[in-house]
Short mmCIF file of C-alpha atoms in Angstrom, two decimals:
data_model
loop_
_atom_site.label_atom_id
_atom_site.label_comp_id
_atom_site.label_asym_id
_atom_site.label_seq_id
_atom_site.Cartn_x
_atom_site.Cartn_y
_atom_site.Cartn_z
CA UNK A 129 -8.61 4.57 28.03
CA UNK A 130 -9.22 8.26 27.01
CA UNK A 131 -11.95 7.46 24.77
CA UNK A 132 -14.15 5.80 27.53
CA UNK A 133 -13.43 8.59 30.12
CA UNK A 134 -17.10 9.78 31.74
CA UNK A 135 -15.35 12.68 32.76
CA UNK A 136 -14.57 13.45 28.77
CA UNK A 137 -17.71 12.38 27.46
CA UNK A 138 -19.65 14.58 30.09
CA UNK A 139 -17.79 17.91 29.30
CA UNK A 140 -18.03 16.73 25.24
CA UNK A 141 -21.91 16.71 25.93
CA UNK A 142 -21.95 20.54 25.59
CA UNK A 143 -20.60 20.14 22.31
CA UNK A 144 -23.01 17.51 21.19
CA UNK A 145 -25.91 19.69 22.49
CA UNK A 146 -24.45 22.66 20.47
CA UNK A 147 -24.19 20.42 17.43
CA UNK A 148 -27.93 19.37 18.09
CA UNK A 149 -28.93 23.06 18.26
CA UNK A 150 -27.13 23.61 14.85
CA UNK A 151 -28.53 20.86 13.42
CA UNK A 152 -32.07 21.83 14.58
CA UNK A 153 -31.52 25.30 13.41
CA UNK A 154 -29.30 25.40 10.14
CA UNK A 155 -30.69 22.52 8.53
CA UNK A 156 -33.48 25.15 7.55
CA UNK A 157 -30.64 26.83 5.62
CA UNK A 158 -30.02 23.72 3.46
CA UNK A 159 -33.40 22.39 2.81
CA UNK A 160 -35.81 24.79 4.35
CA UNK A 161 -36.75 26.55 0.75
CA UNK A 162 -37.18 23.02 -0.83
CA UNK A 163 -39.51 21.83 2.24
CA UNK A 164 -41.20 25.63 2.43
CA UNK A 165 -42.03 25.42 -1.28
CA UNK A 166 -43.59 21.44 -0.78
CA UNK A 167 -40.92 20.55 -3.53
CA UNK A 168 -39.09 17.97 -1.21
CA UNK A 169 -40.92 16.10 1.71
CA UNK A 170 -39.45 17.05 5.34
CA UNK A 171 -38.08 13.15 6.25
CA UNK A 172 -36.25 13.11 2.94
CA UNK A 173 -34.70 16.56 3.42
CA UNK A 174 -33.58 15.40 7.25
CA UNK A 175 -32.04 12.38 5.89
CA UNK A 176 -30.01 13.26 3.20
CA UNK A 177 -28.89 16.42 5.32
CA UNK A 178 -28.07 14.11 8.02
CA UNK A 179 -25.97 12.02 5.80
CA UNK A 180 -23.99 14.78 4.09
CA UNK A 181 -23.44 16.83 7.01
CA UNK A 182 -21.80 14.32 8.70
CA UNK A 183 -19.36 13.54 5.73
CA UNK A 184 -18.71 17.18 5.23
CA UNK A 185 -17.43 17.37 9.08
CA UNK A 186 -15.41 14.67 9.04
CA UNK A 187 -13.46 14.88 5.54
CA UNK A 188 -13.35 18.96 5.21
CA UNK A 189 -13.93 20.30 8.67
CA UNK A 190 -10.16 21.09 9.35
CA UNK A 191 -10.15 24.25 7.17
CA UNK A 192 -12.33 26.77 9.31
CA UNK A 193 -11.45 25.30 12.69
CA UNK A 194 -8.09 26.75 12.52
CA UNK A 195 -9.22 30.46 12.67
CA UNK A 196 -11.22 29.61 15.63
CA UNK A 197 -8.21 28.48 17.66
CA UNK A 198 -6.03 31.94 16.87
CA UNK A 199 -9.11 33.64 18.20
CA UNK A 200 -8.93 32.12 21.42
CA UNK A 201 -7.50 28.72 22.37
CA UNK A 202 -9.46 27.51 25.33
CA UNK A 203 -7.03 25.11 27.05
CA UNK A 204 -8.89 23.28 29.29
CA UNK A 205 -12.14 20.96 28.66
CA UNK A 206 -14.13 22.74 31.44
CA UNK A 207 -13.80 25.83 29.69
CA UNK A 208 -14.75 24.10 26.28
CA UNK A 209 -17.72 22.64 28.08
CA UNK A 210 -18.94 26.16 28.97
CA UNK A 211 -18.24 27.75 25.92
CA UNK A 212 -20.01 25.25 23.99
CA UNK A 213 -22.92 25.04 26.40
CA UNK A 214 -23.16 29.02 26.40
CA UNK A 215 -23.41 28.97 22.62
CA UNK A 216 -25.85 25.86 22.54
CA UNK A 217 -28.53 27.56 25.12
CA UNK A 218 -28.32 30.36 22.82
CA UNK A 219 -28.85 28.73 19.43
CA UNK A 220 -31.70 26.83 21.14
CA UNK A 221 -33.48 29.77 22.38
CA UNK A 222 -33.42 31.57 19.17
CA UNK A 223 -34.92 28.18 17.53
CA UNK A 224 -37.67 28.39 20.19
CA UNK A 225 -38.42 31.57 18.93
CA UNK A 226 -38.26 30.03 14.93
CA UNK A 227 -35.40 32.25 14.36
CA UNK A 228 -32.63 31.16 11.95
CA UNK A 229 -29.70 32.67 13.90
CA UNK A 230 -25.91 32.40 13.45
CA UNK A 231 -24.21 29.32 15.20
CA UNK A 232 -20.78 31.12 14.24
CA UNK A 233 -21.60 34.21 16.20
CA UNK A 234 -22.70 32.02 19.24
CA UNK A 235 -19.37 30.42 19.57
CA UNK A 236 -17.61 33.68 18.59
CA UNK A 237 -19.26 35.43 21.72
CA UNK A 238 -18.76 32.34 24.01
CA UNK A 239 -15.15 32.15 22.95
CA UNK A 240 -14.65 36.20 23.52
CA UNK A 241 -16.49 35.34 26.99
CA UNK A 242 -13.92 32.68 28.03
CA UNK A 243 -11.10 35.33 26.99
CA UNK A 244 -12.32 37.49 29.45
CA UNK A 245 -12.69 35.44 32.28
CA UNK A 246 -9.43 33.88 31.72
CA UNK A 247 -7.83 37.10 30.88
CA UNK A 248 -6.47 35.44 27.53
CA UNK A 249 -5.12 37.67 24.61
CA UNK A 250 -7.82 38.20 22.08
CA UNK A 251 -6.32 38.60 18.43
CA UNK A 252 -8.10 41.35 16.80
CA UNK A 253 -6.96 40.50 13.27
CA UNK A 254 -8.98 37.30 13.65
CA UNK A 255 -11.54 38.61 15.08
CA UNK A 256 -12.04 41.29 12.44
CA UNK A 257 -11.45 38.70 9.86
CA UNK A 258 -14.45 36.67 11.31
CA UNK A 259 -16.61 39.92 11.65
CA UNK A 260 -16.04 40.91 8.32
CA UNK A 261 -17.42 37.62 6.71
CA UNK A 262 -20.68 38.63 8.90
CA UNK A 263 -21.01 41.33 6.72
CA UNK A 264 -19.43 39.73 3.23
CA UNK A 265 -21.14 36.55 3.32
CA UNK A 266 -24.94 37.74 3.09
CA UNK A 267 -23.74 40.13 0.59
CA UNK A 268 -21.70 37.68 -1.38
CA UNK A 269 -24.66 35.36 -1.39
CA UNK A 270 -27.27 37.93 -2.48
CA UNK A 271 -24.95 38.72 -5.59
CA UNK A 272 -24.24 35.11 -6.19
CA UNK A 273 -28.15 34.54 -5.82
CA UNK A 274 -29.36 36.97 -7.99
CA UNK A 275 -26.49 36.17 -10.84
CA UNK A 276 -27.66 32.31 -10.53
CA UNK A 277 -31.46 33.15 -10.47
CA UNK A 278 -30.93 35.38 -13.81
CA UNK A 279 -29.20 32.64 -15.69
CA UNK A 280 -31.40 29.80 -14.35
CA UNK A 281 -34.17 31.84 -15.86
CA UNK A 282 -32.81 32.15 -19.19
CA UNK A 283 -31.58 28.28 -19.40
CA UNK A 284 -35.19 27.62 -18.47
CA UNK A 285 -36.95 29.41 -21.24
CA UNK A 286 -34.34 28.25 -23.62
CA UNK A 287 -34.62 24.56 -23.17
CA UNK A 288 -38.67 24.88 -23.12
CA UNK A 289 -39.33 21.74 -20.75
CA UNK A 290 -42.93 20.93 -20.06
CA UNK A 291 -44.25 21.56 -16.47
CA UNK A 292 -44.65 18.10 -15.18
CA UNK A 293 -41.14 17.25 -16.57
CA UNK A 294 -39.51 20.63 -15.04
CA UNK A 295 -41.20 20.01 -11.55
CA UNK A 296 -39.50 16.63 -11.46
CA UNK A 297 -36.12 18.20 -12.71
CA UNK A 298 -36.37 20.91 -10.17
CA UNK A 299 -37.07 18.66 -7.26
CA UNK A 300 -33.99 16.48 -8.38
CA UNK A 301 -32.01 20.04 -8.29
CA UNK A 302 -33.34 20.59 -5.08
CA UNK A 303 -32.16 17.75 -3.51
CA UNK A 304 -28.44 17.40 -5.45
CA UNK A 305 -28.22 21.25 -3.89
CA UNK A 306 -29.14 20.24 -0.58
CA UNK A 307 -26.83 17.43 -0.81
CA UNK A 308 -24.02 19.70 -1.60
CA UNK A 309 -25.32 22.13 1.02
CA UNK A 310 -25.14 20.04 3.85
CA UNK A 311 -21.77 18.77 2.98
CA UNK A 312 -20.69 22.40 2.75
CA UNK A 313 -22.57 23.24 6.28
CA UNK A 314 -20.46 20.22 7.80
CA UNK A 315 -17.53 21.35 6.54
CA UNK A 316 -17.74 25.10 7.79
CA UNK A 317 -20.06 24.95 10.58
CA UNK A 318 -18.05 21.83 12.50
CA UNK A 319 -15.80 24.59 13.57
CA UNK A 320 -18.26 26.15 15.81
CA UNK A 321 -19.17 23.08 17.54
CA UNK A 322 -16.22 20.84 18.01
CA UNK A 323 -13.58 23.94 17.43
CA UNK A 324 -13.29 24.71 21.08
CA UNK A 325 -12.38 21.10 22.06
CA UNK A 326 -9.37 20.76 19.35
CA UNK A 327 -6.74 22.56 21.47
CA UNK A 328 -7.63 20.17 24.44
CA UNK A 329 -7.66 17.04 21.81
CA UNK A 330 -9.68 14.88 24.35
CA UNK A 331 -9.14 11.75 22.24
CA UNK A 332 -5.97 9.76 21.27
CA UNK A 333 -5.20 9.63 17.34
CA UNK A 334 -6.39 6.05 15.95
CA UNK A 335 -4.20 4.11 14.18
CA UNK A 336 -5.78 1.47 11.45
CA UNK A 337 -2.94 -0.16 9.72
CA UNK A 338 -0.24 1.37 8.03
CA UNK A 339 -2.37 3.80 5.60
CA UNK A 340 -5.35 5.00 7.42
CA UNK A 341 -5.43 7.08 10.76
CA UNK A 342 -7.95 8.95 12.41
CA UNK A 343 -6.68 12.18 14.54
CA UNK A 344 -8.24 13.45 17.44
CA UNK A 345 -9.73 16.47 15.70
CA UNK A 346 -11.07 14.38 13.21
CA UNK A 347 -12.84 12.04 15.49
CA UNK A 348 -14.30 15.27 17.31
CA UNK A 349 -15.58 16.44 14.01
CA UNK A 350 -17.41 12.98 13.47
CA UNK A 351 -19.07 12.88 16.76
CA UNK A 352 -20.09 16.78 16.14
CA UNK A 353 -21.40 15.53 12.70
CA UNK A 354 -23.27 12.98 14.29
CA UNK A 355 -24.84 15.24 16.91
CA UNK A 356 -25.70 17.89 13.65
CA UNK A 357 -27.66 14.77 11.98
CA UNK A 358 -29.79 14.35 15.16
CA UNK A 359 -30.79 17.85 15.80
CA UNK A 360 -31.80 17.99 12.01
CA UNK A 361 -33.81 14.53 12.50
CA UNK A 362 -35.84 15.81 16.08
CA UNK A 363 -36.12 19.71 15.95
CA UNK A 364 -35.24 21.42 12.38
CA UNK A 365 -39.05 21.52 10.66
CA UNK A 366 -40.20 24.65 12.49
CA UNK A 367 -37.33 26.78 11.49
CA UNK A 368 -37.53 25.15 8.10
CA UNK A 369 -41.12 26.47 7.40
CA UNK A 370 -39.78 29.85 8.73
CA UNK A 371 -36.67 30.26 6.27
CA UNK A 372 -38.89 28.58 3.48
CA UNK A 373 -41.99 30.57 3.73
CA UNK A 374 -42.04 33.55 5.99
CA UNK A 375 -39.16 35.29 4.51
CA UNK A 376 -40.77 35.42 0.94
CA UNK A 377 -42.99 33.30 -1.13
CA UNK A 378 -40.47 31.41 -3.58
CA UNK A 379 -40.88 29.12 -6.67
CA UNK A 380 -39.38 25.82 -6.94
CA UNK A 381 -36.60 27.52 -9.17
CA UNK A 382 -35.78 30.40 -6.80
CA UNK A 383 -35.70 27.71 -4.00
CA UNK A 384 -32.87 25.81 -5.73
CA UNK A 385 -31.27 29.10 -6.32
CA UNK A 386 -31.43 30.18 -2.66
CA UNK A 387 -29.86 26.65 -1.62
CA UNK A 388 -27.25 26.70 -4.39
CA UNK A 389 -26.06 30.09 -3.48
CA UNK A 390 -25.82 29.43 0.20
CA UNK A 391 -23.91 26.35 -0.41
CA UNK A 392 -21.41 27.80 -2.54
CA UNK A 393 -20.46 30.57 0.04
CA UNK A 394 -19.82 28.06 2.71
CA UNK A 395 -18.05 26.10 0.47
CA UNK A 396 -15.81 29.01 -0.49
CA UNK A 397 -14.99 29.95 3.20
CA UNK A 398 -14.31 25.87 4.11
CA UNK A 399 -12.35 24.73 1.16
CA UNK A 400 -8.42 24.28 1.62
CA UNK A 401 -8.14 22.72 -1.59
CA UNK A 402 -9.99 25.56 -3.24
CA UNK A 403 -7.43 27.78 -1.46
CA UNK A 404 -4.50 26.04 -2.56
CA UNK A 405 -5.52 26.15 -5.96
CA UNK A 406 -6.19 30.17 -6.09
CA UNK A 407 -2.80 30.47 -4.29
CA UNK A 408 -0.87 28.08 -7.04
CA UNK A 409 -2.63 30.85 -9.69
CA UNK A 410 -1.45 33.46 -7.53
CA UNK A 411 -4.89 34.57 -7.11
CA UNK A 412 -6.06 36.29 -3.89
CA UNK A 413 -7.31 33.70 -1.69
CA UNK A 414 -10.56 33.32 0.39
CA UNK A 415 -10.19 33.11 4.27
CA UNK A 416 -11.01 29.80 5.82
CA UNK A 417 -13.38 30.84 8.58
CA UNK A 418 -16.73 29.55 10.15
CA UNK A 419 -19.43 31.78 8.55
CA UNK A 420 -22.90 31.88 8.91
CA UNK A 421 -25.18 29.68 6.87
CA UNK A 422 -28.20 31.81 8.25
CA UNK A 423 -26.89 34.81 6.84
CA UNK A 424 -25.93 33.17 3.57
CA UNK A 425 -29.49 31.66 3.13
CA UNK A 426 -31.17 34.71 4.15
CA UNK A 427 -28.87 36.97 1.98
CA UNK A 428 -29.94 34.37 -1.09
CA UNK A 429 -33.45 35.02 -0.43
CA UNK A 430 -33.09 39.04 -0.30
CA UNK A 431 -31.06 38.71 -3.59
CA UNK A 432 -33.68 36.96 -5.15
CA UNK A 433 -36.07 39.18 -4.09
CA UNK A 434 -34.48 42.17 -4.82
CA UNK A 435 -34.00 41.24 -8.70
CA UNK A 436 -37.65 41.27 -8.61
CA UNK A 437 -38.23 44.47 -7.31
CA UNK A 438 -38.49 43.77 -3.53
CA UNK A 439 -41.88 43.84 -3.19
CA UNK A 440 -42.35 40.30 -1.86
CA UNK A 441 -39.87 40.21 0.82
CA UNK A 442 -41.13 40.24 4.42
CA UNK A 443 -38.98 43.11 5.63
CA UNK A 444 -40.51 42.88 9.08
CA UNK A 445 -39.43 39.27 9.60
CA UNK A 446 -36.21 40.18 8.02
CA UNK A 447 -35.50 42.89 10.77
CA UNK A 448 -36.36 40.35 13.45
CA UNK A 449 -34.08 37.91 12.21
CA UNK A 450 -31.26 40.47 11.86
CA UNK A 451 -31.97 41.73 15.44
CA UNK A 452 -31.47 37.85 16.54
CA UNK A 453 -27.91 37.95 14.78
CA UNK A 454 -26.89 41.14 16.64
CA UNK A 455 -27.99 39.91 20.35
CA UNK A 456 -26.75 36.37 19.72
CA UNK A 457 -23.22 36.92 20.39
CA UNK A 458 -23.79 39.15 23.26
CA UNK A 459 -26.19 36.31 24.76
CA UNK A 460 -23.58 33.91 24.33
CA UNK A 461 -20.66 35.92 25.73
CA UNK A 462 -22.37 36.79 28.69
CA UNK A 463 -23.98 33.12 29.58
CA UNK A 464 -20.17 32.01 28.87
CA UNK A 465 -18.71 34.27 31.39
CA UNK A 466 -21.20 33.87 34.29
CA UNK A 467 -21.13 29.98 33.75
CA UNK A 468 -17.57 29.74 33.84
CA UNK A 469 -17.65 31.58 37.12
CA UNK A 470 -19.86 29.00 38.82
CA UNK A 471 -18.31 26.11 37.28
CA UNK A 472 -15.20 27.19 38.53
CA UNK A 473 -16.07 28.57 42.07
CA UNK A 474 -19.24 26.47 42.97
CA UNK A 475 -18.59 23.37 41.15
CA UNK A 476 -14.61 23.50 41.45
CA UNK A 477 -13.83 22.55 37.94
CA UNK A 478 -10.82 23.47 35.73
CA UNK A 479 -11.73 25.83 33.31
CA UNK A 480 -8.32 26.88 32.22
CA UNK A 481 -4.80 25.34 32.48
CA UNK A 482 -2.41 27.24 34.57
CA UNK A 483 0.12 28.68 31.88
CA UNK A 484 3.30 30.46 32.51
CA UNK A 485 4.80 33.11 30.01
CA UNK A 486 8.46 33.90 30.65
CA UNK A 487 10.35 36.87 28.98
CA UNK A 488 13.86 35.22 29.14
CA UNK A 489 16.75 36.25 26.94
CA UNK A 490 16.25 33.47 24.44
CA UNK A 491 12.75 34.57 24.01
CA UNK A 492 13.76 38.27 23.50
CA UNK A 493 16.11 37.11 21.03
CA UNK A 494 13.36 35.33 19.20
CA UNK A 495 11.04 38.26 19.37
CA UNK A 496 13.84 40.11 17.57
CA UNK A 497 14.43 37.47 14.72
CA UNK A 498 10.80 37.80 14.20
CA UNK A 499 10.92 41.83 13.58
CA UNK A 500 9.31 42.23 16.98
CA UNK A 501 10.75 45.74 18.49
CA UNK A 502 12.78 44.79 21.82
CA UNK A 503 13.96 48.18 23.02
CA UNK A 504 13.03 48.55 26.41
CA UNK A 505 12.21 45.17 27.32
CA UNK A 506 15.32 44.30 28.89
CA UNK A 507 13.48 45.65 31.97
CA UNK A 508 10.88 42.44 31.70
CA UNK A 509 13.85 40.21 31.15
CA UNK A 510 13.08 36.86 33.31
CA UNK A 511 9.56 38.09 34.24
CA UNK A 512 6.75 35.59 34.48
CA UNK A 513 3.30 35.87 33.62
CA UNK A 514 0.21 33.94 34.35
CA UNK A 515 -1.88 34.92 31.67
CA UNK A 516 -1.52 35.70 27.78
CA UNK A 517 -3.25 39.07 27.81
CA UNK A 518 -1.05 40.18 31.23
CA UNK A 519 1.81 39.36 29.05
CA UNK A 520 0.56 41.48 25.99
CA UNK A 521 -0.24 44.47 28.11
CA UNK A 522 3.19 44.53 30.11
CA UNK A 523 5.21 44.18 26.60
CA UNK A 524 2.74 46.78 24.49
CA UNK A 525 3.10 49.58 27.61
CA UNK A 526 6.84 49.30 26.51
CA UNK A 527 6.96 48.85 22.42
CA UNK A 528 4.29 48.84 20.08
CA UNK A 529 2.63 45.79 19.07
CA UNK A 530 0.54 44.91 16.17
CA UNK A 531 -2.56 42.14 16.63
CA UNK A 532 -0.09 39.37 14.91
CA UNK A 533 2.70 40.48 17.05
CA UNK A 534 0.89 40.05 20.05
CA UNK A 535 -0.31 36.61 19.00
CA UNK A 536 3.79 36.04 18.28
CA UNK A 537 4.43 36.99 21.70
CA UNK A 538 1.95 34.81 23.35
CA UNK A 539 3.19 31.80 21.43
CA UNK A 540 6.96 32.64 21.90
CA UNK A 541 6.75 33.02 25.36
CA UNK A 542 4.68 29.89 26.52
CA UNK A 543 6.55 27.61 28.74
CA UNK A 544 6.08 24.06 28.14
CA UNK A 545 8.53 21.59 28.30
CA UNK A 546 9.14 18.85 25.71
CA UNK A 547 11.00 15.82 26.12
CA UNK A 548 11.99 13.81 22.84
CA UNK A 549 12.18 10.01 23.46
CA UNK A 550 12.73 7.11 21.27
CA UNK A 551 9.38 5.65 23.04
CA UNK A 552 7.28 8.81 22.07
CA UNK A 553 8.74 8.75 18.58
CA UNK A 554 7.71 5.18 18.15
CA UNK A 555 4.07 5.69 19.31
CA UNK A 556 3.12 8.87 17.16
CA UNK A 557 1.37 8.85 13.76
CA UNK A 558 4.00 9.26 10.99
CA UNK A 559 1.59 9.59 8.33
CA UNK A 560 1.93 13.30 7.75
CA UNK A 561 5.72 13.17 8.07
CA UNK A 562 8.51 12.94 5.15
CA UNK A 563 11.17 10.08 5.74
CA UNK A 564 13.56 13.52 5.81
CA UNK A 565 11.46 15.23 8.37
CA UNK A 566 11.23 11.94 10.53
CA UNK A 567 15.22 11.83 10.49
CA UNK A 568 15.41 15.23 11.70
CA UNK A 569 13.43 14.39 14.54
CA UNK A 570 15.20 11.41 15.37
CA UNK A 571 18.64 13.27 15.59
CA UNK A 572 16.81 15.43 18.43
CA UNK A 573 16.52 12.20 20.82
CA UNK A 574 17.22 12.80 24.32
CA UNK A 575 16.90 16.71 24.23
CA UNK A 576 14.48 18.80 26.02
CA UNK A 577 13.54 22.25 25.15
CA UNK A 578 11.49 24.87 27.38
CA UNK A 579 9.57 26.24 24.87
CA UNK A 580 7.74 24.82 21.88
CA UNK A 581 9.10 26.95 19.44
CA UNK A 582 12.80 25.93 19.96
CA UNK A 583 11.94 22.23 19.00
CA UNK A 584 10.68 23.86 15.54
CA UNK A 585 13.73 26.13 14.95
CA UNK A 586 16.04 23.10 15.75
CA UNK A 587 14.13 20.81 13.44
CA UNK A 588 14.44 23.80 10.91
CA UNK A 589 18.38 23.85 11.21
CA UNK A 590 18.60 19.98 10.49
CA UNK A 591 16.18 20.21 7.68
CA UNK A 592 14.71 22.79 5.56
CA UNK A 593 11.73 20.70 5.07
CA UNK A 594 10.66 21.98 8.58
CA UNK A 595 11.43 25.34 7.56
CA UNK A 596 8.56 28.18 7.87
CA UNK A 597 9.13 30.20 5.28
CA UNK A 598 6.87 33.15 5.75
CA UNK A 599 5.51 35.53 3.13
CA UNK A 600 3.49 34.90 -0.30
CA UNK A 601 0.41 32.60 -0.66
CA UNK A 602 2.11 29.79 -1.72
CA UNK A 603 4.55 30.31 1.39
CA UNK A 604 1.27 30.48 3.57
CA UNK A 605 -0.30 27.06 2.56
CA UNK A 606 3.12 25.67 3.16
CA UNK A 607 3.85 27.17 6.57
CA UNK A 608 0.65 26.02 7.48
CA UNK A 609 0.84 22.43 6.97
CA UNK A 610 4.33 22.63 8.74
CA UNK A 611 2.68 24.45 11.62
CA UNK A 612 0.07 21.84 11.84
CA UNK A 613 2.69 19.14 11.94
CA UNK A 614 4.56 21.03 14.82
CA UNK A 615 1.39 21.66 16.60
CA UNK A 616 0.99 17.77 16.60
CA UNK A 617 4.59 17.52 18.04
CA UNK A 618 4.16 19.57 20.67
CA UNK A 619 1.22 17.75 21.87
CA UNK A 620 2.68 14.70 21.74
CA UNK A 621 5.81 15.40 23.46
#
């Protein structure tokens, strides 16, 4: 049973450590202002935070994890172990210093370290999308906080509640905002904790009766959420006091505004349902990426402070935190790179699975259909490559490639033999497939495919329900669901 394999549990320990580190550090962003302003006791904050962060991770954790997979799909448990361990050590060190650092930046640094070590292709567009959120996140949080604080003050003046009753209302509001913040933290940041383990899928999908199943990713997110909760209980108090009292003296109302602003920003970048709603209304969608809860809450505190003139903000402390944000991904990247070297060469562990990339005639035809220039690529026909970065370098030396095209070159050239059998179809989770989609799959029984995309194309030829349409916001959401189903088939067969 894979679930009880001790090797899997050993490798997952680094993800659990990273989850613990995230809980120890990022719980401050949810309840730090409430605890620092003495409105909520630490034990109460830790209990509520722990429960809701697990719920957020399990129920809504899949959205942001997909972007990490595009940045770099760590394909071996040893590599995932070291990526998570390097990020966890970096976050733990910063937590010891009392700095609310970004777990998002730590895991991004680790993934880049793995890409460099394994000579894997780094999707620059996904990287730039994530990097842009490191600027957008605190700015957006500051704007939302300033707006909320202004509206909250007007509301408080209008209702004219007495101080004692107002104190009770504010305490309740802080608890509710903290619960929402913890849910958003779990939904958005579980990708940082367990995202590197999703491509290797260490757990089998579990089926309970006809109507309920738990995927490998959901099991990972549940375990990671529990690790975050343990971190909240055991080691988060020091950073809570930093966020809650050392950046700026906050009134209870300002503390509530900071938590709500932080929670809203995290939710915006994690909610697939919100993305679908915006797409259905033909409005621009918000990218689903794991953003920094630390940046969100610090941005909120600065937004409130700037609204009041900026005199009470402890700018030296802010500068120290920002320096921590800058060096976090660098340290994590170096730790991961060096750690992978020792894990592979000293401890003789597999940190990357051997992959072959073949530029066959059919693959070049697929390039052409997808709009990738193929003039001159015939000289590489039937060439094989052992790494995705080597492949992209060879192709881009002949034809220009955008970042997205580079990702497609890697996807279409990857060799992986798939055999469609009745036994495998019978054992798979069919809950996400329509009867028409399942019928199309059954028609391919006995066939073998040398490239995963060939299976997808064959299914699309049989049924339009398997088509990846491309273009447009609504098609983007449809295509994502189809790609998720295809990715499951690729793993299963």
